[in-house]
Structure formats: C-alpha cells, structure tokens
Amino acid sequence: MPPVLDPSKSRVDGLAFIGLSLSRKGPRGHPDSVTHQEAFDFDRVQDRDYEHIFSTNDDGWLVGGGEPGPPTSYKLAAKDSAHVEIMRIGTYEPAWGGMYQKDIVQMLEEGKILIPEITVVPTAVVANPDTPPELEIRFDMVPPPNFNDPMAPLPANWQLRFIQNQLFKMMQFPSRFNPGSFHSTILRKAEFRSPEAKKAYFTKCQKVIDEWMDRGHQPIAPAKIDPSIKVIKCKRASNEQDSSAEYLSEYYRSGIWLFTDRNTITHHFLPNFLPPYDTPAKRKIILAVLKEEWDEKNLCWKSIVPEESSMISSKDVTDLPALIADYICGSAKQVMDAATGGEEKKEEATKAT
C-alpha cells in the first residue's frame, strides 16, 4: 500500500502529482513526443535493440522519446513520459482524500512555496526491488548538505528535497505521499538475457552517468510549452534581483509542473526563488528547509543534521509558512532569525536573567 498520510481517509487512489517533466523527442521514439528539456538524452541509457534486455511489460521504453509502436516496435505506442515525482497528490477530490486543484494552484501562485531554478543531474541507473524490477534513473541529493559551513557548495539535486519538504509542510491531506527516492522510471518488468547481459547494461549506463556527473547539474527549462499548459508566474520576494517578468521568462524558466497523470500536464510554475544561492539569507532558509526529511515508514519528520553540527538547530522549523512569508516580503533579518530557531534571542534572555 502506498505510504499515504492517512490511509483511513484516503478513499480513492489517483495519479495526480507535482514534479518535473523530463520528456524529450527522439528519432527512435514516438513522433508526437514533446521536448521539455534538452539537457539529458535518456535514450542513451535504454536498450532499444534488446541487446541486454529480453522482455518488458506492455509499455516498453517510457523515456528517451517513448515507444513508436508498430511497425517500428511492437510495444504500446506512447509518447515520452519521463518525469520525476516530488509529491503525489492522488486526486483533486477532498472527499476521496485528495486536494482541490484550485487550492494547489493558488498556494503556489501566491508564493507560499519557494521554487528555485531547477538544475539537476542524474546520479545513477538502478533496478528497484520489484520482481522483475523496474529500471530507474535516480536524482539523489549527493553529497549530504554541509550544516557546519553555510557557504559550502550545495549538494546536487538539492532543489528537489527543498521543494518536497515545503510541500509536505504546507499541504496536509490524506492521500499525500512521498513516491520514494527521486527517480524517473525507464522500464517496467525488466527481464535480462543473462547475468552477464545485466552487468553489461549497467556498465554502459554508468559510463553515461559519469559523463553527465562530470558535466554537472543542468537547467531543464522547456524551449516551448504546449498552449494547453498554463504557465504560472509565482509571487517572488520583493528583494529578488531584477524582478521583471521579462527577466524571469528569459533566464529562469526551469520550474515545476502539475500533472493529472504522467501523460497530462496542466500547469507549469516558474521559479520565484532565484539565483544566486550563496547569500547568507538564502543559505539560511535553504539549510533550514533541508535539515529534515519525511520518513514514509513512520509518517513523521526526521532530522538529517549531524549531532555535532553547530550551525543548524536539530529542532523543527515550527513555523515554515512564516519563514517563507518573511522572505517573500523581503525581510532577510527575520528569515535569518527564524531559520536559526531564535537561538540568539534565547541566549540574550538567559544573560538577562
């Protein structure tokens, strides 16, 4: 059973989610596939000639252009649906355990979630624990954040956890759940020709991953968006550099997407938390949000801050909405005070007594 927030009130399963669209049209894929990113050609980690893979489920290859269908391939014809789920919504029906779409859109549009410019890099291709397994492209946050040095480089793919933690803090509804490690599924029910073929396939994939990792994280802004997808310019902090719509639309377009299902995107939300990310105020809020992760087994938050860390308190950020609201209003000092849990004020009060 999916690790939903409240199973007793989650009445109907659904496929709606917030995430990234990584689709890309390719010469060997479905002719109607659309390109939402040009940074990574996922066909390079597929096996369309079935040199290593013997069989799959009916869907065949899900990314790298999708499946063209007969007579090119004899799997179900389908457009590229490459995506990364950040938060599963399920349905837009509160009576079924979901959340109204209009409320989700409003929350994001009003800037209650800080959306950074999304830059990602694939970190691995793995087989999940299923039998037969699914093959997945992983987008892990590596290495862990450095909570002792506020100016240390941020880990790869930090933006995904940063957004997910905010969504989970802000949105409480029964069917909400964490879809596991950040990943894009390549293939389902992968049967390899032999153990040697399996090893050769993953060796091939690792060479591509190493190349991508050497190149570093990349923005995944779409060159063009279908007119049926509504583009939302989310409210931004008043102290963001050059907050003009023209500046944003030209340079910072790598945001998040709202999906009804993997083949149906309704909204694209542009970033409202812009680079650079090495200012004291931004680092404070980033590390404050990243210091926890959702434990899907126990359905609770757990700290990822080492006990020896002196910079970030191990206590929860108890009022994340206020923290974000202060930033959006341009109050950097309030953000820094809130992010450190008011430790300075506590120390002053102790001295006064």
Short mmCIF file of C-alpha atoms in Angstrom, two decimals:
data_model
loop_
_atom_site.label_atom_id
_atom_site.label_comp_id
_atom_site.label_asym_id
_atom_site.label_seq_id
_atom_site.Cartn_x
_atom_site.Cartn_y
_atom_site.Cartn_z
CA MET A 1 0.00 0.00 0.00
CA PRO A 2 1.36 3.48 -0.81
CA PRO A 3 2.57 5.31 2.33
CA VAL A 4 -0.24 7.90 2.28
CA LEU A 5 -0.58 10.35 5.16
CA ASP A 6 -3.91 8.93 6.43
CA PRO A 7 -4.94 5.56 4.93
CA SER A 8 -8.33 5.57 6.70
CA LYS A 9 -9.38 8.74 4.86
CA SER A 10 -7.68 8.04 1.53
CA ARG A 11 -10.68 6.59 -0.30
CA VAL A 12 -9.69 6.58 -3.99
CA ASP A 13 -6.22 6.14 -5.45
CA GLY A 14 -5.16 8.61 -8.13
CA LEU A 15 -2.23 9.69 -10.28
CA ALA A 16 -2.09 13.48 -9.89
CA PHE A 17 1.28 14.80 -8.73
CA ILE A 18 3.69 17.73 -8.62
CA GLY A 19 7.04 17.07 -10.24
CA LEU A 20 9.43 17.64 -13.13
CA SER A 21 8.77 16.91 -16.78
CA LEU A 22 11.87 15.47 -18.45
CA SER A 23 10.33 14.42 -21.75
CA ARG A 24 12.31 14.77 -24.95
CA LYS A 25 11.51 13.94 -28.54
CA GLY A 26 13.91 11.42 -30.07
CA PRO A 27 14.48 9.90 -33.52
CA ARG A 28 13.63 6.37 -32.34
CA GLY A 29 10.67 7.28 -30.18
CA HIS A 30 7.05 8.28 -30.66
CA PRO A 31 6.61 11.01 -33.30
CA ASP A 32 4.27 13.02 -31.06
CA SER A 33 6.64 13.20 -28.08
CA VAL A 34 7.38 16.72 -26.86
CA THR A 35 10.66 18.18 -25.65
CA HIS A 36 10.57 19.75 -22.19
CA GLN A 37 14.32 19.52 -21.62
CA GLU A 38 17.40 19.18 -23.81
CA ALA A 39 20.00 18.66 -21.09
CA PHE A 40 19.87 14.84 -20.99
CA ASP A 41 19.18 12.29 -23.71
CA PHE A 42 17.78 9.38 -21.70
CA ASP A 43 17.74 7.17 -24.78
CA ARG A 44 21.45 6.69 -24.06
CA VAL A 45 20.60 4.55 -21.02
CA GLN A 46 17.95 2.50 -22.82
CA ASP A 47 18.37 -0.72 -24.81
CA ARG A 48 16.09 -0.32 -27.81
CA ASP A 49 17.94 -3.05 -29.72
CA TYR A 50 17.33 -5.50 -26.85
CA GLU A 51 20.97 -6.48 -26.68
CA HIS A 52 20.79 -6.83 -22.88
CA ILE A 53 17.05 -6.83 -22.11
CA PHE A 54 14.96 -9.86 -23.11
CA SER A 55 11.45 -8.65 -22.21
CA THR A 56 9.48 -5.83 -20.57
CA ASN A 57 5.86 -5.09 -19.74
CA ASP A 58 3.45 -3.79 -22.41
CA ASP A 59 4.69 -0.19 -22.09
CA GLY A 60 8.24 -0.84 -23.24
CA TRP A 61 10.58 2.13 -23.01
CA LEU A 62 8.98 5.06 -21.18
CA VAL A 63 11.62 7.76 -21.74
CA GLY A 64 14.12 8.75 -24.43
CA GLY A 65 11.29 9.57 -26.83
CA GLY A 66 8.84 6.87 -25.72
CA GLU A 67 7.59 3.94 -27.81
CA PRO A 68 6.84 4.47 -31.53
CA GLY A 69 4.61 1.40 -31.79
CA PRO A 70 4.20 -0.93 -34.80
CA PRO A 71 5.87 -1.46 -37.17
CA THR A 72 8.94 0.17 -35.59
CA SER A 73 8.36 -1.50 -32.23
CA TYR A 74 5.71 -3.91 -31.03
CA LYS A 75 5.01 -2.35 -27.66
CA LEU A 76 2.13 0.00 -26.89
CA ALA A 77 2.69 3.24 -28.79
CA ALA A 78 3.16 6.05 -26.26
CA LYS A 79 4.79 9.45 -26.08
CA ASP A 80 7.81 10.06 -23.85
CA SER A 81 6.54 10.43 -20.27
CA ALA A 82 9.85 11.00 -18.47
CA HIS A 83 9.16 12.70 -15.15
CA VAL A 84 10.23 12.91 -11.52
CA GLU A 85 7.52 12.93 -8.86
CA ILE A 86 8.10 15.32 -5.98
CA MET A 87 4.74 14.91 -4.22
CA ARG A 88 1.89 12.55 -5.08
CA ILE A 89 -1.49 14.25 -4.75
CA GLY A 90 -3.68 11.38 -5.92
CA THR A 91 -6.94 13.11 -6.77
CA TYR A 92 -8.38 16.61 -6.76
CA GLU A 93 -11.31 15.41 -4.63
CA PRO A 94 -11.03 16.11 -0.87
CA ALA A 95 -13.82 13.58 -0.20
CA TRP A 96 -11.52 10.91 -1.65
CA GLY A 97 -8.51 12.11 0.34
CA GLY A 98 -7.08 14.49 -2.24
CA MET A 99 -6.89 18.27 -2.54
CA TYR A 100 -8.69 20.67 -4.85
CA GLN A 101 -6.56 21.60 -7.85
CA LYS A 102 -7.50 25.28 -7.48
CA ASP A 103 -6.16 25.32 -3.91
CA ILE A 104 -2.85 23.82 -5.02
CA VAL A 105 -2.50 26.31 -7.86
CA GLN A 106 -3.40 29.22 -5.57
CA MET A 107 -0.86 28.23 -2.93
CA LEU A 108 1.94 28.02 -5.49
CA GLU A 109 0.91 31.16 -7.35
CA GLU A 110 0.83 33.19 -4.13
CA GLY A 111 4.46 32.28 -3.44
CA LYS A 112 3.79 30.13 -0.37
CA ILE A 113 6.26 27.62 -1.78
CA LEU A 114 9.73 28.85 -2.75
CA ILE A 115 10.61 27.37 -6.14
CA PRO A 116 14.30 27.67 -7.02
CA GLU A 117 15.68 27.49 -10.52
CA ILE A 118 15.69 23.71 -11.02
CA THR A 119 19.05 22.29 -12.05
CA VAL A 120 19.52 18.53 -11.83
CA VAL A 121 21.93 15.77 -12.74
CA PRO A 122 21.24 12.01 -12.89
CA THR A 123 23.25 10.18 -10.24
CA ALA A 124 22.62 6.50 -11.07
CA VAL A 125 20.64 3.97 -13.08
CA VAL A 126 19.31 1.24 -10.78
CA ALA A 127 16.94 -1.72 -10.66
CA ASN A 128 14.31 -1.28 -7.95
CA PRO A 129 13.38 -4.13 -5.54
CA ASP A 130 10.40 -5.35 -7.59
CA THR A 131 10.47 -8.79 -9.23
CA PRO A 132 11.00 -8.39 -12.15
CA PRO A 133 12.41 -4.94 -11.42
CA GLU A 134 11.71 -1.50 -12.76
CA LEU A 135 14.73 0.35 -14.12
CA GLU A 136 15.09 3.87 -12.77
CA ILE A 137 17.22 6.95 -13.35
CA ARG A 138 17.97 8.36 -9.89
CA PHE A 139 18.35 12.01 -8.91
CA ASP A 140 19.77 11.68 -5.40
CA MET A 141 20.81 14.61 -3.23
CA VAL A 142 24.57 13.97 -3.04
CA PRO A 143 26.60 14.57 -1.00
CA PRO A 144 24.52 15.41 2.11
CA PRO A 145 24.23 19.14 2.90
CA ASN A 146 27.05 20.62 4.95
CA PHE A 147 25.34 22.03 8.05
CA ASN A 148 28.60 23.23 9.59
CA ASP A 149 29.73 25.50 6.77
CA PRO A 150 26.97 27.80 5.47
CA MET A 151 28.99 28.66 2.38
CA ALA A 152 29.91 25.10 1.38
CA PRO A 153 28.68 24.08 -2.08
CA LEU A 154 25.11 22.83 -2.08
CA PRO A 155 24.61 19.16 -2.99
CA ALA A 156 23.46 18.05 -6.42
CA ASN A 157 19.68 17.99 -6.80
CA TRP A 158 19.08 19.87 -3.53
CA GLN A 159 16.17 21.70 -5.13
CA LEU A 160 14.00 18.55 -5.23
CA ARG A 161 14.18 17.95 -1.47
CA PHE A 162 13.86 21.70 -0.84
CA ILE A 163 10.56 21.81 -2.74
CA GLN A 164 9.27 18.49 -1.39
CA ASN A 165 9.85 19.46 2.24
CA GLN A 166 7.96 22.71 1.76
CA LEU A 167 5.05 20.98 0.02
CA PHE A 168 4.82 18.39 2.79
CA LYS A 169 4.92 21.07 5.50
CA MET A 170 2.30 23.24 3.78
CA MET A 171 -0.12 20.67 2.37
CA GLN A 172 -1.83 18.25 4.75
CA PHE A 173 -4.34 15.88 3.11
CA PRO A 174 -4.90 12.11 3.49
CA SER A 175 -3.70 10.85 0.09
CA ARG A 176 -0.44 12.81 0.07
CA PHE A 177 2.65 10.66 -0.08
CA ASN A 178 6.32 10.56 -0.89
CA PRO A 179 6.97 8.50 -4.05
CA GLY A 180 10.30 7.24 -2.70
CA SER A 181 13.71 8.31 -3.97
CA PHE A 182 13.62 10.95 -6.67
CA HIS A 183 13.66 8.99 -9.92
CA SER A 184 12.34 8.63 -13.44
CA THR A 185 11.21 5.14 -14.43
CA ILE A 186 12.76 3.87 -17.67
CA LEU A 187 11.17 0.45 -17.93
CA ARG A 188 8.91 -1.94 -16.01
CA LYS A 189 9.31 -5.71 -15.53
CA ALA A 190 12.83 -5.81 -16.93
CA GLU A 191 13.99 -9.35 -17.73
CA PHE A 192 17.67 -9.57 -18.68
CA ARG A 193 19.06 -12.10 -21.14
CA SER A 194 21.65 -13.30 -18.64
CA PRO A 195 23.57 -12.14 -15.57
CA GLU A 196 26.37 -11.10 -17.93
CA ALA A 197 23.96 -9.06 -20.04
CA LYS A 198 22.65 -7.35 -16.91
CA LYS A 199 26.17 -6.43 -15.84
CA ALA A 200 27.00 -5.11 -19.32
CA TYR A 201 23.85 -2.97 -19.37
CA PHE A 202 24.58 -1.28 -16.04
CA THR A 203 28.24 -0.79 -17.04
CA LYS A 204 27.04 1.03 -20.15
CA CYS A 205 24.69 3.16 -18.08
CA GLN A 206 27.38 4.06 -15.55
CA LYS A 207 29.61 5.44 -18.30
CA VAL A 208 26.80 7.78 -19.36
CA ILE A 209 26.09 8.77 -15.74
CA ASP A 210 29.78 9.53 -15.18
CA GLU A 211 29.74 11.78 -18.24
CA TRP A 212 26.66 13.62 -17.01
CA MET A 213 28.08 13.98 -13.50
CA ASP A 214 31.31 15.42 -14.90
CA ARG A 215 29.27 17.99 -16.83
CA GLY A 216 27.36 18.90 -13.68
CA HIS A 217 23.80 19.91 -12.92
CA GLN A 218 21.81 21.46 -15.75
CA PRO A 219 18.62 23.54 -16.00
CA ILE A 220 15.67 21.72 -17.55
CA ALA A 221 13.78 24.67 -18.96
CA PRO A 222 11.49 23.84 -21.89
CA ALA A 223 12.22 25.56 -25.19
CA LYS A 224 8.49 25.67 -25.91
CA ILE A 225 5.37 24.76 -23.94
CA ASP A 226 2.11 23.47 -25.40
CA PRO A 227 -0.58 26.20 -25.28
CA SER A 228 -2.81 23.83 -23.30
CA ILE A 229 -0.41 24.08 -20.33
CA LYS A 230 -0.96 27.18 -18.21
CA VAL A 231 2.29 28.93 -17.27
CA ILE A 232 2.14 30.48 -13.79
CA LYS A 233 4.45 33.29 -12.66
CA CYS A 234 4.57 32.74 -8.91
CA LYS A 235 4.88 35.64 -6.48
CA ARG A 236 8.50 36.43 -5.70
CA ALA A 237 10.35 38.17 -2.91
CA SER A 238 10.47 41.93 -3.23
CA ASN A 239 14.24 41.86 -2.79
CA GLU A 240 14.96 39.44 -5.67
CA GLN A 241 17.33 40.88 -8.23
CA ASP A 242 15.50 42.30 -11.26
CA SER A 243 12.01 41.00 -10.60
CA SER A 244 10.67 41.96 -14.03
CA ALA A 245 8.62 39.36 -15.88
CA GLU A 246 10.90 39.73 -18.89
CA TYR A 247 13.97 38.87 -16.86
CA LEU A 248 12.33 35.81 -15.37
CA SER A 249 10.88 34.48 -18.61
CA GLU A 250 14.19 34.83 -20.44
CA TYR A 251 16.59 33.37 -17.90
CA TYR A 252 14.78 31.42 -15.19
CA ARG A 253 12.16 29.06 -16.58
CA SER A 254 13.21 25.74 -15.03
CA GLY A 255 10.34 25.25 -12.58
CA ILE A 256 7.88 22.55 -11.53
CA TRP A 257 4.84 21.00 -13.20
CA LEU A 258 1.37 19.90 -12.12
CA PHE A 259 0.31 16.57 -13.64
CA THR A 260 -3.13 14.95 -13.68
CA ASP A 261 -1.26 11.81 -14.74
CA ARG A 262 2.10 11.17 -16.35
CA ASN A 263 0.71 11.98 -19.82
CA THR A 264 -1.35 15.04 -18.84
CA ILE A 265 0.29 18.26 -17.65
CA THR A 266 -1.95 21.21 -16.77
CA HIS A 267 0.35 23.85 -15.22
CA HIS A 268 3.99 24.92 -15.25
CA PHE A 269 5.11 27.04 -12.28
CA LEU A 270 8.08 29.31 -12.91
CA PRO A 271 10.79 29.83 -10.26
CA ASN A 272 10.23 32.51 -7.64
CA PHE A 273 13.39 31.90 -5.57
CA LEU A 274 16.14 32.96 -7.92
CA PRO A 275 19.93 32.52 -8.03
CA PRO A 276 22.44 33.20 -6.63
CA TYR A 277 22.07 30.84 -3.68
CA ASP A 278 25.23 31.81 -1.79
CA THR A 279 23.85 34.84 0.06
CA PRO A 280 23.53 34.49 3.86
CA ALA A 281 19.73 34.92 3.85
CA LYS A 282 19.19 32.32 1.13
CA ARG A 283 21.62 29.81 2.61
CA LYS A 284 19.88 30.11 5.98
CA ILE A 285 16.48 29.33 4.55
CA ILE A 286 17.78 26.56 2.25
CA LEU A 287 19.57 24.72 5.05
CA ALA A 288 16.66 25.24 7.44
CA VAL A 289 14.32 23.54 4.97
CA LEU A 290 16.80 20.77 4.06
CA LYS A 291 17.57 19.77 7.64
CA GLU A 292 14.68 17.29 7.74
CA GLU A 293 13.27 14.55 5.54
CA TRP A 294 9.94 12.76 5.56
CA ASP A 295 10.05 9.24 6.98
CA GLU A 296 7.50 7.41 4.83
CA LYS A 297 7.62 4.30 7.01
CA ASN A 298 6.76 6.07 10.27
CA LEU A 299 4.93 9.02 8.64
CA CYS A 300 6.90 11.64 10.53
CA TRP A 301 9.77 14.07 10.10
CA LYS A 302 13.32 13.08 10.98
CA SER A 303 16.38 15.27 11.24
CA ILE A 304 19.35 14.72 8.95
CA VAL A 305 21.54 17.20 10.82
CA PRO A 306 24.60 15.59 12.45
CA GLU A 307 24.59 15.96 16.22
CA GLU A 308 27.90 17.79 16.11
CA SER A 309 26.58 20.50 13.80
CA SER A 310 26.81 23.92 15.39
CA MET A 311 25.07 25.96 12.72
CA ILE A 312 21.58 24.46 12.47
CA SER A 313 19.42 23.55 15.44
CA SER A 314 18.15 19.97 15.41
CA LYS A 315 14.70 21.24 16.36
CA ASP A 316 11.94 21.56 13.76
CA VAL A 317 11.28 24.77 11.90
CA THR A 318 7.98 25.21 13.71
CA ASP A 319 6.59 27.99 11.54
CA LEU A 320 7.72 27.38 7.96
CA PRO A 321 4.84 29.42 6.44
CA ALA A 322 6.00 32.48 8.40
CA LEU A 323 9.62 31.83 7.42
CA ILE A 324 8.70 31.83 3.72
CA ALA A 325 6.31 34.76 4.08
CA ASP A 326 9.07 36.81 5.69
CA TYR A 327 11.38 36.03 2.79
CA ILE A 328 8.75 36.88 0.17
CA CYS A 329 8.21 40.20 1.96
CA GLY A 330 11.94 40.87 1.73
CA SER A 331 12.70 40.66 5.44
CA ALA A 332 16.10 38.98 5.32
CA LYS A 333 16.79 39.58 9.02
CA GLN A 334 13.56 37.87 10.07
CA VAL A 335 14.38 34.94 7.81
CA MET A 336 17.80 34.51 9.36
CA ASP A 337 16.39 34.76 12.90
CA ALA A 338 13.64 32.25 12.19
CA ALA A 339 15.94 29.83 10.38
CA THR A 340 18.28 29.63 13.37
CA GLY A 341 15.36 28.99 15.70
CA GLY A 342 15.84 32.27 17.55
CA GLU A 343 18.90 30.92 19.34
CA GLU A 344 20.38 34.41 19.65
CA LYS A 345 17.26 35.70 21.40
CA LYS A 346 17.27 32.76 23.79
CA GLU A 347 20.91 33.44 24.63
CA GLU A 348 20.18 37.13 25.31
CA ALA A 349 17.25 36.20 27.54
CA THR A 350 19.44 33.81 29.50
CA LYS A 351 22.07 36.51 30.05
CA ALA A 352 19.39 38.97 31.18
CA THR A 353 18.25 36.61 33.92
#
